[in-house]
Coordinates of C-alpha atoms and ligand atoms in Angstrom, one line a residue:
M1084 CA -45.0 -38.9 16.0
R1085 CA -44.0 -39.2 11.9
S1086 CA -41.4 -36.4 12.5
R1087 CA -39.4 -38.3 15.0
L1088 CA -39.2 -41.2 13.1
L1089 CA -37.4 -39.5 10.3
S1090 CA -36.0 -36.7 11.4
P1091 CA -32.2 -36.9 13.1
R1092 CA -32.2 -34.7 16.2
F1093 CA -30.0 -32.1 16.3
N1094 CA -29.0 -30.4 19.4
G1095 CA -25.7 -29.0 18.9
R1096 CA -25.4 -24.9 18.8
L1097 CA -23.3 -25.0 15.8
H1098 CA -26.3 -25.6 13.8
D1099 CA -28.2 -22.8 15.2
A1100 CA -29.2 -19.2 14.1
R1101 CA -26.2 -17.4 15.5
T1102 CA -23.3 -19.7 14.0
A1103 CA -25.7 -19.3 10.5
T1104 CA -25.7 -15.4 11.0
S1105 CA -21.6 -15.7 11.8
I1106 CA -20.5 -17.3 8.6
G1107 CA -23.5 -16.1 6.8
R1108 CA -21.6 -12.8 7.5
W1109 CA -18.2 -13.6 5.5
L1110 CA -20.0 -15.2 2.7
G1111 CA -22.1 -12.6 2.2
I1112 CA -19.1 -10.1 2.2
A1113 CA -17.0 -12.6 -0.3
F1114 CA -20.2 -12.9 -2.5
M1115 CA -20.2 -9.1 -2.5
V1116 CA -17.0 -8.9 -4.0
C1117 CA -17.4 -11.8 -6.7
F1118 CA -20.6 -9.9 -7.8
A1119 CA -19.4 -6.4 -8.2
T1120 CA -15.7 -7.4 -9.7
G1121 CA -17.7 -10.1 -12.0
L1122 CA -19.9 -7.6 -13.4
I1123 CA -16.8 -4.9 -14.0
S1124 CA -15.5 -8.4 -15.8
H1125 CA -18.5 -8.8 -17.7
V1126 CA -18.8 -5.1 -18.8
L1127 CA -15.5 -5.1 -20.3
Q1128 CA -15.3 -7.8 -22.0
H1129 CA -19.1 -7.6 -23.6
P1130 CA -19.4 -3.7 -23.1
P1131 CA -23.3 -2.7 -24.5
A1132 CA -22.2 -0.2 -27.5
W1133 CA -23.0 2.9 -26.4
L1134 CA -20.4 2.5 -23.2
S1135 CA -17.9 0.5 -25.4
P1136 CA -16.4 3.7 -26.8
D1137 CA -15.5 5.2 -23.3
L1138 CA -14.0 2.3 -21.6
P1139 CA -11.5 4.2 -19.3
S1140 CA -8.0 2.5 -20.3
R1141 CA -6.7 3.4 -16.7
P1142 CA -5.7 2.8 -14.5
V1143 CA -2.9 -0.1 -16.0
W1144 CA -3.7 -2.4 -13.2
G1145 CA -7.5 -1.8 -13.0
Y1146 CA -8.5 -5.1 -13.8
R1147 CA -5.7 -7.1 -12.7
L1148 CA -6.7 -6.1 -9.2
T1149 CA -10.8 -6.6 -9.8
Q1150 CA -10.3 -9.7 -11.0
G1151 CA -7.6 -11.3 -8.9
L1152 CA -10.6 -9.9 -6.1
H1153 CA -12.9 -12.1 -8.2
V1154 CA -11.3 -15.5 -8.1
A1155 CA -9.9 -14.5 -4.5
S1156 CA -13.2 -14.1 -3.3
G1157 CA -14.6 -17.0 -5.0
V1158 CA -12.2 -19.0 -3.8
A1159 CA -12.6 -18.2 -0.2
A1160 CA -16.3 -18.8 -0.8
V1161 CA -15.6 -22.8 -1.2
P1162 CA -14.8 -23.3 2.6
L1163 CA -17.5 -20.9 4.1
L1164 CA -19.9 -22.2 1.5
L1165 CA -19.6 -25.8 2.6
A1166 CA -19.8 -24.6 6.3
K1167 CA -22.5 -22.8 5.7
L1168 CA -24.5 -25.2 4.4
W1169 CA -23.4 -27.8 7.3
T1170 CA -24.5 -25.0 10.0
V1171 CA -28.2 -25.2 8.5
Y1172 CA -28.4 -28.7 6.7
P1173 CA -30.4 -29.9 9.7
R1174 CA -33.2 -27.3 8.4
L1175 CA -33.8 -30.5 5.8
F1176 CA -35.3 -32.4 8.2
S1177 CA -37.5 -29.7 10.0
W1178 CA -41.4 -31.2 10.4
P1179 CA -43.9 -30.4 9.2
A1180 CA -42.0 -29.5 5.5
V1181 CA -44.4 -26.7 4.5
R1182 CA -46.4 -25.0 6.5
S1183 CA -48.1 -22.1 5.1
V1184 CA -47.9 -20.6 1.6
R1185 CA -45.0 -17.9 3.0
H1186 CA -43.3 -20.6 4.0
A1187 CA -43.5 -22.7 1.2
L1188 CA -42.5 -19.5 -0.5
E1189 CA -39.5 -19.2 1.6
R1190 CA -38.2 -22.7 1.5
S1191 CA -38.1 -22.7 -1.9
S1192 CA -35.9 -19.3 -2.5
V1193 CA -33.7 -20.8 0.0
A1194 CA -33.3 -24.3 -2.3
V1195 CA -33.0 -21.5 -5.3
L1196 CA -30.1 -19.8 -3.4
V1197 CA -28.3 -22.5 -2.3
A1198 CA -28.5 -24.2 -6.3
A1199 CA -27.6 -21.0 -8.1
A1200 CA -24.4 -20.3 -4.9
V1201 CA -23.1 -23.7 -5.6
F1202 CA -23.2 -23.5 -9.4
E1203 CA -21.3 -20.4 -9.1
V1204 CA -18.6 -21.1 -6.9
A1205 CA -18.7 -24.8 -8.7
T1206 CA -18.1 -23.4 -12.1
G1207 CA -16.3 -20.3 -11.3
L1208 CA -13.7 -22.3 -9.4
L1209 CA -13.4 -25.2 -12.4
N1210 CA -12.6 -22.3 -15.2
T1211 CA -9.9 -21.4 -12.6
A1212 CA -8.1 -24.6 -13.7
Q1213 CA -9.5 -24.1 -17.4
W1214 CA -11.6 -27.1 -16.7
Y1215 CA -14.9 -27.1 -18.8
P1216 CA -16.8 -30.3 -17.8
W1217 CA -20.4 -29.1 -19.0
P1218 CA -22.2 -28.9 -22.2
F1219 CA -22.9 -25.1 -21.9
S1220 CA -20.9 -22.3 -22.9
F1221 CA -19.2 -20.8 -19.4
V1222 CA -19.7 -16.9 -19.6
P1223 CA -23.4 -16.7 -20.6
V1224 CA -24.8 -19.1 -18.0
H1225 CA -21.9 -18.2 -15.0
Y1226 CA -23.0 -14.6 -15.8
A1227 CA -27.1 -14.9 -15.9
V1228 CA -27.1 -17.5 -13.0
A1229 CA -25.1 -14.2 -11.1
W1230 CA -27.8 -12.7 -11.4
L1231 CA -30.2 -15.3 -9.8
A1232 CA -28.0 -15.7 -6.7
A1233 CA -27.7 -12.0 -6.1
G1234 CA -31.6 -12.0 -6.5
S1235 CA -31.9 -14.7 -3.9
V1236 CA -29.1 -13.5 -1.6
L1237 CA -31.2 -10.6 -1.2
L1238 CA -34.7 -11.9 -0.8
H1239 CA -32.8 -14.0 2.1
L1240 CA -31.4 -11.6 3.8
A1241 CA -34.7 -9.6 4.1
V1242 CA -36.6 -12.3 5.1
K1243 CA -34.1 -13.5 7.8
A1244 CA -33.4 -9.9 8.6
P1245 CA -35.1 -10.1 12.2
E1246 CA -33.1 -13.0 13.3
I1247 CA -29.4 -11.3 11.7
R1248 CA -30.2 -8.2 14.0
A1249 CA -30.4 -10.0 17.0
H1250 CA -27.4 -12.2 16.1
W1251 CA -25.2 -9.4 14.3
G1252 CA -23.4 -8.1 17.7
R1253 CA -21.3 -9.7 20.3
R1254 CA -24.0 -9.6 22.7
S1255 CA -27.3 -10.5 22.4
P1256 CA -30.2 -7.7 22.4
G1257 CA -30.8 -6.8 25.8
T1258 CA -28.3 -8.3 27.6
L1259 CA -24.6 -7.0 28.6
A1260 CA -22.8 -10.4 29.0
L1261 CA -21.9 -12.4 26.1
P1262 CA -25.1 -15.1 25.4
E1263 CA -24.0 -18.5 27.5
E1264 CA -24.6 -20.5 24.6
D1265 CA -21.2 -18.5 22.9
G1266 CA -19.3 -21.1 24.0
P1267 CA -15.8 -22.2 23.3
D1268 CA -17.0 -25.1 20.6
R1269 CA -18.4 -22.2 18.3
R1270 CA -15.5 -20.1 18.6
S1271 CA -13.7 -23.4 17.1
L1272 CA -15.6 -23.5 14.2
L1273 CA -15.3 -20.2 13.4
A1274 CA -11.7 -20.4 13.8
A1275 CA -11.5 -23.2 11.5
V1276 CA -13.7 -21.7 9.2
A1277 CA -11.4 -18.7 9.0
A1278 CA -8.5 -20.6 9.2
A1279 CA -9.4 -22.8 6.3
A1280 CA -10.6 -19.3 4.3
G1281 CA -7.4 -18.3 4.9
A1282 CA -5.3 -21.0 3.9
V1283 CA -6.9 -21.4 0.0
T1284 CA -6.6 -17.7 -0.5
V1285 CA -3.0 -17.6 0.6
T1286 CA -2.4 -21.0 -1.2
T1287 CA -3.8 -19.4 -4.6
V1288 CA -3.8 -15.9 -4.6
G1289 CA 0.3 -15.8 -5.4
Q1290 CA -1.0 -16.8 -9.3
S1291 CA -2.0 -12.6 -9.3
L1292 CA -0.8 -11.1 -6.2
T1293 CA 2.4 -12.3 -7.0
P1294 CA 4.5 -10.9 -4.0
L1295 CA 3.1 -14.6 -2.6
K1296 CA 3.9 -16.0 -5.7
G1297 CA 6.1 -18.0 -3.7
F1298 CA 3.0 -20.2 -1.7
T1299 CA 0.9 -21.3 -5.0
L1300 CA 0.9 -24.5 -3.9
L1301 CA -3.1 -24.8 -4.8
A1302 CA -3.2 -22.1 -7.5
P1303 CA -3.7 -23.9 -11.2
R1304 CA -0.5 -21.1 -12.1
H1305 CA 2.4 -20.2 -11.6
P1306 CA 2.9 -17.0 -12.7
D1307 CA 6.7 -17.2 -13.6
H1308 CA 6.3 -20.1 -15.4
G1309 CA 6.0 -19.7 -19.2
P1310 CA 8.3 -18.7 -22.2
S1311 CA 9.7 -15.2 -21.6
G1312 CA 8.9 -16.0 -17.8
L1313 CA 5.1 -15.0 -18.6
P1314 CA 2.4 -17.9 -18.7
V1315 CA 0.9 -19.0 -21.6
N1316 CA -3.1 -19.8 -21.7
R1317 CA -3.4 -21.0 -25.5
T1318 CA -0.3 -22.1 -27.2
A1319 CA 0.5 -21.7 -30.6
A1320 CA 0.1 -25.5 -31.2
A1321 CA -3.5 -25.6 -29.8
A1322 CA -4.5 -22.7 -31.6
G1323 CA -3.7 -24.2 -34.8
V1324 CA -1.5 -21.4 -36.4
G1325 CA 1.7 -23.2 -37.6
L1326 CA 5.0 -21.6 -37.6
I1327 CA 4.2 -18.1 -39.0
T1328 CA 7.7 -16.9 -40.8
A1329 CA 8.8 -13.5 -40.5
D1330 CA 8.8 -13.0 -45.0
R1331 CA 5.5 -14.1 -45.4
F1332 CA 4.1 -12.2 -42.6
R1333 CA 2.0 -9.4 -43.6
L1334 CA -0.2 -7.1 -41.1
T1335 CA -3.1 -5.5 -42.9
V1336 CA -4.9 -2.4 -41.6
T1337 CA -8.2 -1.3 -42.9
G1338 CA -9.3 2.5 -42.9
P1339 CA -10.0 5.3 -45.1
R1340 CA -6.3 4.7 -46.5
P1341 CA -5.5 1.0 -45.9
C1342 CA -2.0 0.0 -45.9
T1343 CA -0.4 -3.7 -45.6
L1344 CA 2.6 -3.8 -43.3
T1345 CA 5.5 -6.1 -43.4
L1346 CA 7.7 -7.5 -39.9
D1347 CA 10.5 -5.4 -41.4
K1348 CA 8.2 -2.3 -41.8
L1349 CA 6.6 -2.4 -38.2
R1350 CA 9.9 -2.8 -36.6
N1351 CA 11.3 0.4 -38.3
L1352 CA 7.8 2.7 -37.3
P1353 CA 8.3 4.3 -33.7
Q1354 CA 8.8 1.8 -31.2
Y1355 CA 7.4 2.1 -27.7
E1356 CA 7.6 0.2 -24.5
A1357 CA 5.3 -0.1 -21.7
R1358 CA 5.1 -2.6 -18.7
L1359 CA 1.7 -3.9 -18.8
P1360 CA 0.0 -6.6 -17.0
I1361 CA -1.8 -9.7 -18.4
A1362 CA -4.8 -10.4 -16.2
C1363 CA -6.1 -13.4 -17.1
V1364 CA -10.1 -13.9 -16.8
E1365 CA -9.0 -17.3 -15.4
G1366 CA -7.2 -16.0 -12.1
W1367 CA -3.5 -15.6 -12.8
S1368 CA -2.0 -12.0 -14.1
K1369 CA 1.5 -10.7 -14.5
S1370 CA 2.8 -7.8 -15.4
A1371 CA 5.9 -7.5 -18.6
R1372 CA 7.7 -5.5 -20.6
W1373 CA 6.2 -4.4 -24.0
A1374 CA 7.7 -2.9 -26.7
G1375 CA 6.3 -2.2 -30.0
V1376 CA 4.3 0.3 -32.0
R1377 CA 1.3 2.3 -30.8
V1378 CA -2.0 1.4 -32.1
A1379 CA -3.0 4.9 -32.2
D1380 CA 0.2 5.4 -34.6
L1381 CA -0.7 2.7 -36.8
L1382 CA -4.7 4.4 -36.9
G1383 CA -2.8 7.7 -37.7
L1384 CA -1.2 6.0 -40.6
V1385 CA -4.3 4.7 -42.1
G1386 CA -6.2 8.0 -41.5
A1387 CA -8.6 7.2 -39.3
P1388 CA -11.4 9.6 -37.6
P1389 CA -10.4 10.6 -33.9
H1390 CA -13.1 8.8 -31.9
A1391 CA -12.2 5.3 -34.2
G1392 CA -11.7 2.0 -32.4
V1393 CA -10.4 -0.7 -33.4
R1394 CA -11.0 -4.5 -33.9
A1395 CA -7.9 -7.3 -33.7
V1396 CA -7.9 -10.2 -36.2
S1397 CA -5.8 -12.8 -35.6
L1398 CA -4.4 -15.1 -37.7
E1399 CA -5.9 -18.2 -35.7
T1400 CA -8.5 -19.4 -37.9
H1401 CA -11.3 -21.4 -35.0
G1402 CA -11.6 -20.5 -31.2
G1403 CA -13.3 -17.7 -29.3
Y1404 CA -10.4 -15.4 -28.9
R1405 CA -9.3 -14.8 -32.5
V1406 CA -10.8 -11.4 -32.8
S1407 CA -11.6 -8.4 -30.0
E1408 CA -12.8 -5.0 -30.1
M1409 CA -11.7 -2.1 -28.4
G1410 CA -13.3 1.4 -28.3
R1411 CA -11.8 4.9 -28.7
E1412 CA -10.4 5.4 -25.2
Y1413 CA -8.1 1.9 -25.5
A1414 CA -7.5 2.6 -29.5
R1415 CA -5.8 6.2 -28.9
D1416 CA -4.2 5.3 -24.9
P1417 CA -0.3 5.7 -25.8
L1418 CA 0.3 2.4 -23.8
T1419 CA -1.8 0.3 -25.9
L1420 CA 0.3 -1.4 -28.4
L1421 CA 1.0 -3.7 -30.8
A1422 CA 3.6 -5.8 -29.4
L1423 CA 6.5 -7.0 -31.1
R1424 CA 9.0 -7.9 -28.1
L1425 CA 8.2 -9.1 -25.0
N1426 CA 10.9 -8.8 -21.2
G1427 CA 13.6 -7.7 -24.3
E1428 CA 13.3 -10.9 -26.5
E1429 CA 11.3 -11.1 -29.4
L1430 CA 8.2 -13.3 -29.3
T1431 CA 8.0 -16.5 -28.6
P1432 CA 5.5 -18.0 -31.1
D1433 CA 2.9 -18.9 -28.2
H1434 CA 3.3 -14.9 -26.7
G1435 CA 2.0 -14.3 -30.3
Y1436 CA 5.0 -14.5 -33.0
P1437 CA 5.0 -11.9 -34.9
V1438 CA 2.9 -9.4 -33.2
R1439 CA 0.1 -9.6 -30.6
L1440 CA -2.6 -6.5 -28.9
I1441 CA -1.7 -5.4 -25.3
A1442 CA -3.6 -3.1 -23.7
P1443 CA -4.0 -1.3 -20.1
N1444 CA -6.6 -2.1 -18.2
R1445 CA -8.0 -4.9 -20.4
P1446 CA -9.1 -8.7 -20.0
G1447 CA -6.4 -11.2 -20.9
V1448 CA -8.7 -12.7 -23.5
L1449 CA -9.4 -9.5 -25.3
Q1450 CA -5.3 -9.2 -25.7
T1451 CA -5.2 -11.1 -29.1
K1452 CA -2.1 -12.7 -30.2
W1453 CA -0.7 -13.2 -33.9
V1454 CA -2.1 -10.3 -35.2
G1455 CA -2.8 -10.3 -38.8
R1456 CA -5.6 -7.7 -39.3
L1457 CA -6.5 -4.6 -37.7
E1458 CA -9.9 -2.9 -38.9
V1459 CA -10.3 0.6 -38.2
T1460 CA -14.1 0.8 -36.7
V1461 CA -16.2 3.9 -36.0
Ligands
MTE1760 N1 -5.5 -15.5 -31.0 C1 -5.9 -15.6 -29.9 N2 -5.3 -14.9 -28.6 C2 -5.0 -15.0 -27.6 C3 -5.5 -15.8 -26.9 C4 -6.2 -17.5 -27.6 O1 -6.9 -18.4 -27.6 N3 -5.9 -16.6 -29.2 N4 -6.1 -16.5 -25.6 C5 -6.3 -15.2 -24.7 C6 -5.8 -15.5 -23.2 S1 -7.3 -16.1 -22.7 C7 -5.4 -14.5 -22.7 S2 -5.2 -14.9 -21.1 C8 -4.1 -14.0 -23.4 C9 -2.6 -14.7 -22.6 O2 -1.6 -14.4 -23.1 P1 -0.2 -15.1 -23.4 O3 -0.3 -16.2 -23.7 O4 0.5 -14.0 -24.1 O5 0.6 -15.0 -21.6 O6 -4.2 -14.4 -24.5 C10 -5.0 -14.0 -25.3 N5 -4.8 -13.6 -26.9
MO1761 MO1 -6.9 -15.6 -20.3

């Protein structure tokens, strides 16, 4: 009797296991892509010491692709997750709330799953907008909760395997005809959910998939907006680096034969060009034409051993991105430059004047601007 009083009644097909399976299938794919590409991003940004020297600097566009997919699949997951939660929310009212120990465990694992999934999608989405309205640091928490989400998805798939199997195909097991409950209402809902996921993807993915840049209605960034046709994440003013003048600037390179170079000296070393993207972790990316000195040449100049890596230190005095490290593969890649020029012009202050690091297959946060010091690491 109590259940009747407390529980609204849900009879619609749109709240049944078949709809939940159909939407869950797409959501599962989005989560899988998001999780795998997130792991790649994490390893590139925080590699374990044993892996760091061998992190591959190719393909040039590798991180651009994986991080573009990470943000696109996360954005597509927003309407999919909302639709999935709407489909299953009547279960909140099922009675009795707990039927057995097994049932209690299952329900609590679903609570963890929902909380972790909502947390990941929401924090990731706000991060693409560079908005951090929380007291913890984003990267470690987003990373840790990703494992919680992945574990609870696996558990959920295992628990629900019989239902998923029964509703996966177009036809119910044992029947040749479509089940009669597969009516137009379900098809309309699925079409609407697919359209919503498609719409948010098309209107945001242009921030990294530049052929679609004309449609970036909902994207926080347009790949063309910024000095020299390239977006800026943190301006020189925001980073507090002030005006760095050519006559006062010095680059220090440490190593067996340390040296200090003026900007003129750097300009007189052999210059190379490379077409490389900046691929920001927040989801925008853009290829540009860079020119400058090879990091490998600078390592040669100070007599660094062939297996050396490099730590780049910015003239910026505060901020999480003022230091970056690269292992051997990046350091000796002929495309890894200490860039002086961007798209045929001298670097602007916001792009790191007088010199900034640019390397292939590398997260934007590690492409250090306003470099004042290169330290050989072995
Ligand atoms: N010193 C320093 N370098 C930095 C940053 C920073 O805040 N400080 N931001 C990084 C981030 S997050 C990105 S995406 C790129 C952006 O490069 P751009 O402004 O030249 O496009 O620079 C990176 N280099
Ligand atoms: Mo970034």
